[in-house]
Short mmCIF file of C-alpha atoms in Angstrom, two decimals:
data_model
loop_
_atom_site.label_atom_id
_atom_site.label_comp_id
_atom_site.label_asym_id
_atom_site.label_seq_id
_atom_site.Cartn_x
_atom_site.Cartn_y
_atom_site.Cartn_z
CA UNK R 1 -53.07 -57.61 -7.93
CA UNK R 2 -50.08 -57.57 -10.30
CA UNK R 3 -48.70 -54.74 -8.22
CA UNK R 4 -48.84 -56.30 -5.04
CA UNK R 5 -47.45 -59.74 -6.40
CA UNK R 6 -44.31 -57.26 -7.51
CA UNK R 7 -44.18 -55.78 -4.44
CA UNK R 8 -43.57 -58.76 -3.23
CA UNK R 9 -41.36 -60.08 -5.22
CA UNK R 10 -39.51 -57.23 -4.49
CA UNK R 11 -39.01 -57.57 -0.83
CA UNK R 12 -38.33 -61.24 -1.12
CA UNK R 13 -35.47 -60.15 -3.44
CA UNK R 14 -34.46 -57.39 -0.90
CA UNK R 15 -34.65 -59.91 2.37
CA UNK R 16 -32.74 -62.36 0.23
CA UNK R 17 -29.86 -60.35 -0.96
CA UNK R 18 -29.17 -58.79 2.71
CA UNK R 19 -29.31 -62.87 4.27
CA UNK R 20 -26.78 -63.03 1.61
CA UNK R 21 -24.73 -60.09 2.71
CA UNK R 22 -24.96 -61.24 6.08
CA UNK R 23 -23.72 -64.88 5.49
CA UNK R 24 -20.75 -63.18 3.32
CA UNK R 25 -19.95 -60.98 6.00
CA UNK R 26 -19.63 -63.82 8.91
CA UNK R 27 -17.36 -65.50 6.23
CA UNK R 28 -15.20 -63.17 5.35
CA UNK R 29 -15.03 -61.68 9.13
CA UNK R 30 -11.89 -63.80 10.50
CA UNK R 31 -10.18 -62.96 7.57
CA UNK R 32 -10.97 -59.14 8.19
CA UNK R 33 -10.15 -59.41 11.56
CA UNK R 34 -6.62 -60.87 10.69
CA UNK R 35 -5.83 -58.58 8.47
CA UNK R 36 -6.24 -55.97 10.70
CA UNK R 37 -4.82 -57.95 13.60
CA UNK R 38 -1.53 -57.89 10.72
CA UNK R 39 -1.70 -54.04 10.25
CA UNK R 40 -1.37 -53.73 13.82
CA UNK R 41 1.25 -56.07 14.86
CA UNK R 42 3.11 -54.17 11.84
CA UNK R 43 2.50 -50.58 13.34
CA UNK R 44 3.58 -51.95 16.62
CA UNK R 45 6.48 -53.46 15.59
CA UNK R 46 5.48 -56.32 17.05
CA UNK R 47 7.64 -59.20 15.36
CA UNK R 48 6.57 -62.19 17.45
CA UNK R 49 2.62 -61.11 16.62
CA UNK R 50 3.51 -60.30 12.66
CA UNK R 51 4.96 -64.04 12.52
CA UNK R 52 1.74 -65.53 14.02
CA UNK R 53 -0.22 -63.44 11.98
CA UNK R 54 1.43 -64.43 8.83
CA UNK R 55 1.23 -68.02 9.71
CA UNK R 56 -2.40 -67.90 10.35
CA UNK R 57 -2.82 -66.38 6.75
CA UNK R 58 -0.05 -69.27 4.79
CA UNK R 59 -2.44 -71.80 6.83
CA UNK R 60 -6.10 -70.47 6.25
CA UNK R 61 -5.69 -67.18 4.40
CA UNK R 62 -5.61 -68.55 0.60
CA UNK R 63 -6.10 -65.53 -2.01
CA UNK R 64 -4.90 -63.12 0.84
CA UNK R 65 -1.93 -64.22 0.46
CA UNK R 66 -1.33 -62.37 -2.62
CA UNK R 67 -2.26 -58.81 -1.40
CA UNK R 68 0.19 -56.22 -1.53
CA UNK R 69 -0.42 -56.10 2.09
CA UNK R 70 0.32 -59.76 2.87
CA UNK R 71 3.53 -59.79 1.01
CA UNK R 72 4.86 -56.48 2.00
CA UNK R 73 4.56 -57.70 5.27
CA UNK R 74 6.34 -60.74 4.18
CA UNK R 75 9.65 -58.57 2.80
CA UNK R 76 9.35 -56.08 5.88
CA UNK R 77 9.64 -58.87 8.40
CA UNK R 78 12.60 -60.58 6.24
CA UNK R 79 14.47 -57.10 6.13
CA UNK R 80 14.02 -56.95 10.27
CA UNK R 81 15.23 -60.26 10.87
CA UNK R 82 18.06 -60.08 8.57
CA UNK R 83 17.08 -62.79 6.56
CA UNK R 84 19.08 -64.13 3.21
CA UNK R 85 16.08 -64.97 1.61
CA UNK R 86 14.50 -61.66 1.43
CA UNK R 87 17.17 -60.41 -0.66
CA UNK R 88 16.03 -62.76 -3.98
CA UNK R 89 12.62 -61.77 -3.28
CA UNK R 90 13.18 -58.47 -3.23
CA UNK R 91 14.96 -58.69 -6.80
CA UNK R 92 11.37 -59.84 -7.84
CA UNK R 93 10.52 -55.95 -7.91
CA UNK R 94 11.65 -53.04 -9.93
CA UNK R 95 9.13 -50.50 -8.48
CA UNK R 96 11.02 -47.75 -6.44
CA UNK R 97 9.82 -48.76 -2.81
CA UNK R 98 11.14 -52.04 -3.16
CA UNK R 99 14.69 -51.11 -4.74
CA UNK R 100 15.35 -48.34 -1.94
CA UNK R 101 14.23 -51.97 0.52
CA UNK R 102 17.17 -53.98 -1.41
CA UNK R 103 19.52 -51.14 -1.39
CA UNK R 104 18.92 -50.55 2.25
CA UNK R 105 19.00 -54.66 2.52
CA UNK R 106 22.93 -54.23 0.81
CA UNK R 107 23.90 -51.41 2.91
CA UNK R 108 23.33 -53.06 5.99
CA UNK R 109 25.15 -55.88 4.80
CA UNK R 110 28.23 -53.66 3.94
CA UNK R 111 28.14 -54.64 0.41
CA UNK R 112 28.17 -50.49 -0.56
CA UNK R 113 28.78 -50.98 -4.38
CA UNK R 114 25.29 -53.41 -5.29
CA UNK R 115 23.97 -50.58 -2.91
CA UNK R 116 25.14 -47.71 -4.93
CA UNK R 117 24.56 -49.34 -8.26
CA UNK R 118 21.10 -49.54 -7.17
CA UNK R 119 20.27 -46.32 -6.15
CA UNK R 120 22.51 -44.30 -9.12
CA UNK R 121 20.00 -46.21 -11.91
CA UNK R 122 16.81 -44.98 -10.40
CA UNK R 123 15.43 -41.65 -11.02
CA UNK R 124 15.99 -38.58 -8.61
CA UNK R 125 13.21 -38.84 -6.20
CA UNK R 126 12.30 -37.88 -2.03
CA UNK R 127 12.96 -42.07 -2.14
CA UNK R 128 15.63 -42.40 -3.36
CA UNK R 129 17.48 -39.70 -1.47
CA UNK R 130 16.45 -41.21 1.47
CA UNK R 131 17.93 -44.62 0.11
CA UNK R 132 20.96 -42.32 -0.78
CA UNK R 133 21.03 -41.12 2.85
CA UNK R 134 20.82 -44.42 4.32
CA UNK R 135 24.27 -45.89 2.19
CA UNK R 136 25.97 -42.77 3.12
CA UNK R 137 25.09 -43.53 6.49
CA UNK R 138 25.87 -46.67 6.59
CA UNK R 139 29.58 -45.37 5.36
CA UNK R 140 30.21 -43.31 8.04
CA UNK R 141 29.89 -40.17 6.16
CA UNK R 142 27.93 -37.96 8.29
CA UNK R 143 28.05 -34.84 6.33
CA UNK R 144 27.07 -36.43 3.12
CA UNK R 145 23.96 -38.45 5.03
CA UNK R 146 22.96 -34.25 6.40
CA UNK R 147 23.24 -32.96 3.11
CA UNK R 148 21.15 -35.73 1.02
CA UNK R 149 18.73 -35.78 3.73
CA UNK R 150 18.05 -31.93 4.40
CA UNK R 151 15.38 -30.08 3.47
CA UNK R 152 12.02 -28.85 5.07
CA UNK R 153 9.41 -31.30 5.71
CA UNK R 154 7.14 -30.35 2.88
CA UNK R 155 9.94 -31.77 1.03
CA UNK R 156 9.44 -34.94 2.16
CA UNK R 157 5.77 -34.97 2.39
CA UNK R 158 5.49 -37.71 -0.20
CA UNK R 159 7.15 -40.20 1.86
CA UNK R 160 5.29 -42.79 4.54
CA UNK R 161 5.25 -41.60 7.75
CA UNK R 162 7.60 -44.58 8.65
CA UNK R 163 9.84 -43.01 5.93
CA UNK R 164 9.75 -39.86 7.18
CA UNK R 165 10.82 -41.33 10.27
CA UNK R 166 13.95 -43.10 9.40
CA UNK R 167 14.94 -39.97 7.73
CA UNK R 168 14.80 -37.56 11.36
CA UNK R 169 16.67 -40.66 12.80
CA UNK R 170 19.10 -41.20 10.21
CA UNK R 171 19.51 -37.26 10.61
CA UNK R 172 19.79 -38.03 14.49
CA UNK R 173 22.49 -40.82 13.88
CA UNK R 174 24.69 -38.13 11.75
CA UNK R 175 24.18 -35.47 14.54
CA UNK R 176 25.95 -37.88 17.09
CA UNK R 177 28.83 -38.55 14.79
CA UNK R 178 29.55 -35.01 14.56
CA UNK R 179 28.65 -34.35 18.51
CA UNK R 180 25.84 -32.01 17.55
CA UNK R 181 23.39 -32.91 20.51
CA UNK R 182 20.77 -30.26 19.75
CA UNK R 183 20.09 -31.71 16.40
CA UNK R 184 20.10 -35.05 17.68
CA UNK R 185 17.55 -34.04 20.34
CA UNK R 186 15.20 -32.36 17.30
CA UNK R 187 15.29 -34.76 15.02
CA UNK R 188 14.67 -37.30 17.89
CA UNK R 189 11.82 -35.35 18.53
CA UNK R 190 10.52 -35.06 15.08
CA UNK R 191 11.03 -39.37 14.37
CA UNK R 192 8.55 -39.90 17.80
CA UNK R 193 5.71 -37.89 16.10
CA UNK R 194 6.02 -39.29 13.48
CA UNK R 195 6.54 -43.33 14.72
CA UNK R 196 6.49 -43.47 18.22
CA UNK R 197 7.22 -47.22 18.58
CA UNK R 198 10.16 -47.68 16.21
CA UNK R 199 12.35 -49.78 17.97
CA UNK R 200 15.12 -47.69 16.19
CA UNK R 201 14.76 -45.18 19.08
CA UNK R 202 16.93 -47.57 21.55
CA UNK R 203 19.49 -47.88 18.75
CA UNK R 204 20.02 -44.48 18.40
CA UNK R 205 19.25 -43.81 22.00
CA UNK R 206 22.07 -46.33 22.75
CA UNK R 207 24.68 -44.75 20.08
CA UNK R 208 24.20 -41.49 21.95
CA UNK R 209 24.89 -42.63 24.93
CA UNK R 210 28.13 -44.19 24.31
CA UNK R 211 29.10 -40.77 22.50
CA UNK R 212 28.39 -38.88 25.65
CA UNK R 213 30.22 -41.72 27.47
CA UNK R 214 27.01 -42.23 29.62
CA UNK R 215 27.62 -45.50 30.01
CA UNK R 216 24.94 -46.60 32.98
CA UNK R 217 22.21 -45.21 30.21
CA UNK R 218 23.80 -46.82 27.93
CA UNK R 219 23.96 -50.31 30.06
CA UNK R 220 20.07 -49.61 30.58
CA UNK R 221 19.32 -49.52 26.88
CA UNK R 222 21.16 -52.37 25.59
CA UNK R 223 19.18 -54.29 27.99
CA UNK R 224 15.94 -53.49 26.80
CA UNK R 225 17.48 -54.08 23.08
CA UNK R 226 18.78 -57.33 24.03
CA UNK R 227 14.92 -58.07 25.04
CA UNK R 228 14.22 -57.94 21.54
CA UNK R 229 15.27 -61.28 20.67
CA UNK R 230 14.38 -61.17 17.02
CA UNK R 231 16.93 -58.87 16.12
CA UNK R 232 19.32 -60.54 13.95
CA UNK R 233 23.70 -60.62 14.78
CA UNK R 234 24.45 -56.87 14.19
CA UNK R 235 28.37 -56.12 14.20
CA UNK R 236 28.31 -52.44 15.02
CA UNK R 237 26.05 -52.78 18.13
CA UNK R 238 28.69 -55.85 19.43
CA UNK R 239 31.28 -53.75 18.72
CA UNK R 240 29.86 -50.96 20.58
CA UNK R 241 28.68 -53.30 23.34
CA UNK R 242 32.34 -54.21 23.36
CA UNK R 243 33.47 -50.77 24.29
CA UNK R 244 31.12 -50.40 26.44
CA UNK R 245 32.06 -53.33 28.51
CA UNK R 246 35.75 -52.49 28.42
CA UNK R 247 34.64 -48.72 29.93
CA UNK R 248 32.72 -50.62 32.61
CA UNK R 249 35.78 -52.69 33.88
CA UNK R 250 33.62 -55.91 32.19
CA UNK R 251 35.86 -58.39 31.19
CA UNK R 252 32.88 -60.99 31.10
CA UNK R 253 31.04 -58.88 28.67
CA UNK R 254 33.85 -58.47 26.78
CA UNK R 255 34.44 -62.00 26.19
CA UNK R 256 30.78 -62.64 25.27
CA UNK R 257 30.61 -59.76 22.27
CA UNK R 258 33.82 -60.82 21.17
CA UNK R 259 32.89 -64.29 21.28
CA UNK R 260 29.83 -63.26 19.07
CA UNK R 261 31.96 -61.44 16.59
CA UNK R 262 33.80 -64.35 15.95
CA UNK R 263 30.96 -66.17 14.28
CA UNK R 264 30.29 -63.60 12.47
CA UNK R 265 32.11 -63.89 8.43
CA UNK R 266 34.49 -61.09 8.01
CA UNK R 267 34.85 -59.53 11.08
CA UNK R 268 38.29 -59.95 12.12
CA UNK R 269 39.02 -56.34 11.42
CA UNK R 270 36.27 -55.37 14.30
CA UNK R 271 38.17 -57.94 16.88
CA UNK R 272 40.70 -56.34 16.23
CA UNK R 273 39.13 -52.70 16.62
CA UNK R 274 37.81 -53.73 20.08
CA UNK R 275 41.37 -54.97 21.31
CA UNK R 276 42.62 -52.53 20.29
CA UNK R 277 40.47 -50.22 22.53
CA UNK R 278 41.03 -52.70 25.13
CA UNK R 279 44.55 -52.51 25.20
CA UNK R 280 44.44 -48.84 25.17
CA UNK R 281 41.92 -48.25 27.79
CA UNK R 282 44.77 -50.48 29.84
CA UNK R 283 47.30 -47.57 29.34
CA UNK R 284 49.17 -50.33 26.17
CA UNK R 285 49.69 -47.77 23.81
CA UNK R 286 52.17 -49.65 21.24
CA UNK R 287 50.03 -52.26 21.70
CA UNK R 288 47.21 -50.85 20.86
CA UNK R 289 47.99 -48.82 17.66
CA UNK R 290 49.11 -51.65 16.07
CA UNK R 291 46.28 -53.87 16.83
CA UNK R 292 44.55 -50.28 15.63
CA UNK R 293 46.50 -50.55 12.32
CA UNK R 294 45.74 -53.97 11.59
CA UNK R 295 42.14 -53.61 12.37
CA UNK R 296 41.83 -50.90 9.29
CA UNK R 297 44.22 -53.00 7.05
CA UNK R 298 41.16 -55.64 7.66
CA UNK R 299 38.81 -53.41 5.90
CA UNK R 300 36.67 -51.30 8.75
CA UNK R 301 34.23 -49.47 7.35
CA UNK R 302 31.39 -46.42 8.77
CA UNK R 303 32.44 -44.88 12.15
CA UNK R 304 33.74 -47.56 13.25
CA UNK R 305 36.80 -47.09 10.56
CA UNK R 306 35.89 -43.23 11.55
CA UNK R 307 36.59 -44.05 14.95
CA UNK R 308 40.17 -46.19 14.89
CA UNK R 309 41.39 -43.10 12.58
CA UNK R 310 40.88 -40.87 15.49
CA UNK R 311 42.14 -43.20 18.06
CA UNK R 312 45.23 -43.75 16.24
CA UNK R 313 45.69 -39.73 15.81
CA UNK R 314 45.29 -39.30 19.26
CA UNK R 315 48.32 -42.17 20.16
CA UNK R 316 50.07 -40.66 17.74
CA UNK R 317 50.26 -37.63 19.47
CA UNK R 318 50.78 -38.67 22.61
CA UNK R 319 53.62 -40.46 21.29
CA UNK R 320 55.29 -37.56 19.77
CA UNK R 321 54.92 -35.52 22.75
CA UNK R 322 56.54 -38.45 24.92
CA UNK R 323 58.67 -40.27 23.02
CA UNK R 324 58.80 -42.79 25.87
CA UNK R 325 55.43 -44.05 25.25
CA UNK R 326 56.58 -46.05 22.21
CA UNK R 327 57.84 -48.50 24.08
CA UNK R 328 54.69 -48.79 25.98
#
């Protein structure tokens, strides 16, 4: 009799602690389903969806909001908008994945030395070579980006797939500065396997396009970049967008990026770049060096400053083979 009332005991016990499970379940499954609604709008690159997502969470999500998760997704989407606050957040952190994020967060704000004084205190590490690569990079120096950056993949095996992806495209972006297509095309390669919907693909797509001077692919992909509304001001892609109207006879265009430059701080040097292209494109080569030379007395900087050296060079020669074109 004892046994049976046991028994039963037993199986009340049981039947209880699964209602209980089951009740805890359809609680907690909205916030599951968010969570992984996040991880997906964050593999997809899918800003608008992130921002809803993290909304939804600040509103309903309570102690989710302190996941690593939550707030990595937080930082990630600050870094992709460009946003000033991310930077003080990120100075919260002094793991290694979150110094590379503020050194990266310095170099594409051109501010090279917090950048470098960053990366030069951390220890030697697949990380923060790839943070090493990204500043030299973002300097224009092509050759140094190859040679932090190389190695076999095993390597590099360490790294997040999305890591290992910026890597083959910061390897791509080098190729195309020194007008190496077939790497370009293999690293290319490599970066879709790895992250096939990076939007950086139309960026470098785009940058290899106005190398190769194909400039109705080009027009095609800055259209579908434009799409992406989220992206914050970026002065190298108006710049570029610049040139590319001025090779397309667009004086509209022109107008527009330039206008666009103009509100952004320090960029008189890069006005000056693109009329200085301008002018020479119109056959105003005087004209054009100079605004050339002012442009890098303004401070240029990457291949942009890369770029006016050459352009120069090549007036310069043109000039000493016909003296005549001084005047023009």
């Amino acid at each position: 009799m004892k046994r049976r009332k046991r028994s039963s005991r037993r199986r009340r016990q049981i039947t209880f602690s699964i209602l209980v499970g089951i009740l805890i379940m359809f609680a907690a499954g909205p916030f599951v389903v968010r969570m992984e609604l996040l991880r997906e709008a964050k593999r997809d690159y899918d800003i608008r969806k992130v921002q809803e997502e993290l909304g939804w969470l600040e509103t309903y999500g309570g102690p989710l909001n302190a996941l690593e998760l939550t707030n990595d997704t937080k930082l990630w989407l600050g870094l992709n908008l460009g946003s000033k606050e991310v930077e003080s957040a990120l100075t919260a952190y002094q793991d290694e994945k979150h110094l590379v994020w503020l050194a990266n967060f310095y170099s594409q704000a051109g501010d090279f030395a917090k950048a470098q004084s960053i990366l030069e205190a951390m220890n030697p590490s697949p990380r923060t070579r790839l943070g090493k690569g990204l500043l030299s990079l973002a300097k224009g120096e092509a050759k140094e980006t190859q040679a932090l950056l190389a190695g076999t993949e095993s390597d590099w095996k360490s790294l997040t797939p999305q890591e290992q992806c910026l890597r083959h495209l910061s390897l791509a972006q080098a190729a195309i500065s020194l007008e190496d297509s077939l790497s370009v095309n293999a690293e290319l390669d490599s970066a879709q396997k790895l992250d096939p919907k990076n939007p950086a693909y139309l960026s470098v797509g785009f940058n290899l396009a106005i190398a190769q001077g194909e400039w109705a692919k080009a027009i095609q992909l800055s259209h579908l970049i434009d799409d992406q509304t989220w992206r914050p001001p970026n002065s190298l892609y108006l710049i570029k967008r610049a040139v590319l109207a001025i090779h397309e006879n667009d004086p509209q265009g022109l107008s527009d990026r330039l206008t666009l430059l103009e509100k952004l701080p320090l960029e008189e040097g890069s006005i000056q770049y693109v009329k200085g292209i301008n002018a020479l494109k119109k056959g105003q080569l005087q004209e054009g060096k100079t605004l050339l030379e002012l442009a890098l007395k303004d401070g240029l900087e990457g291949e942009v400053k890369a770029d006016a050296q050459k352009a120069l060079e090549q007036v310069s020669d043109r000039q000493k083979v016909d003296p005549a074109l001084q005047t023009f």
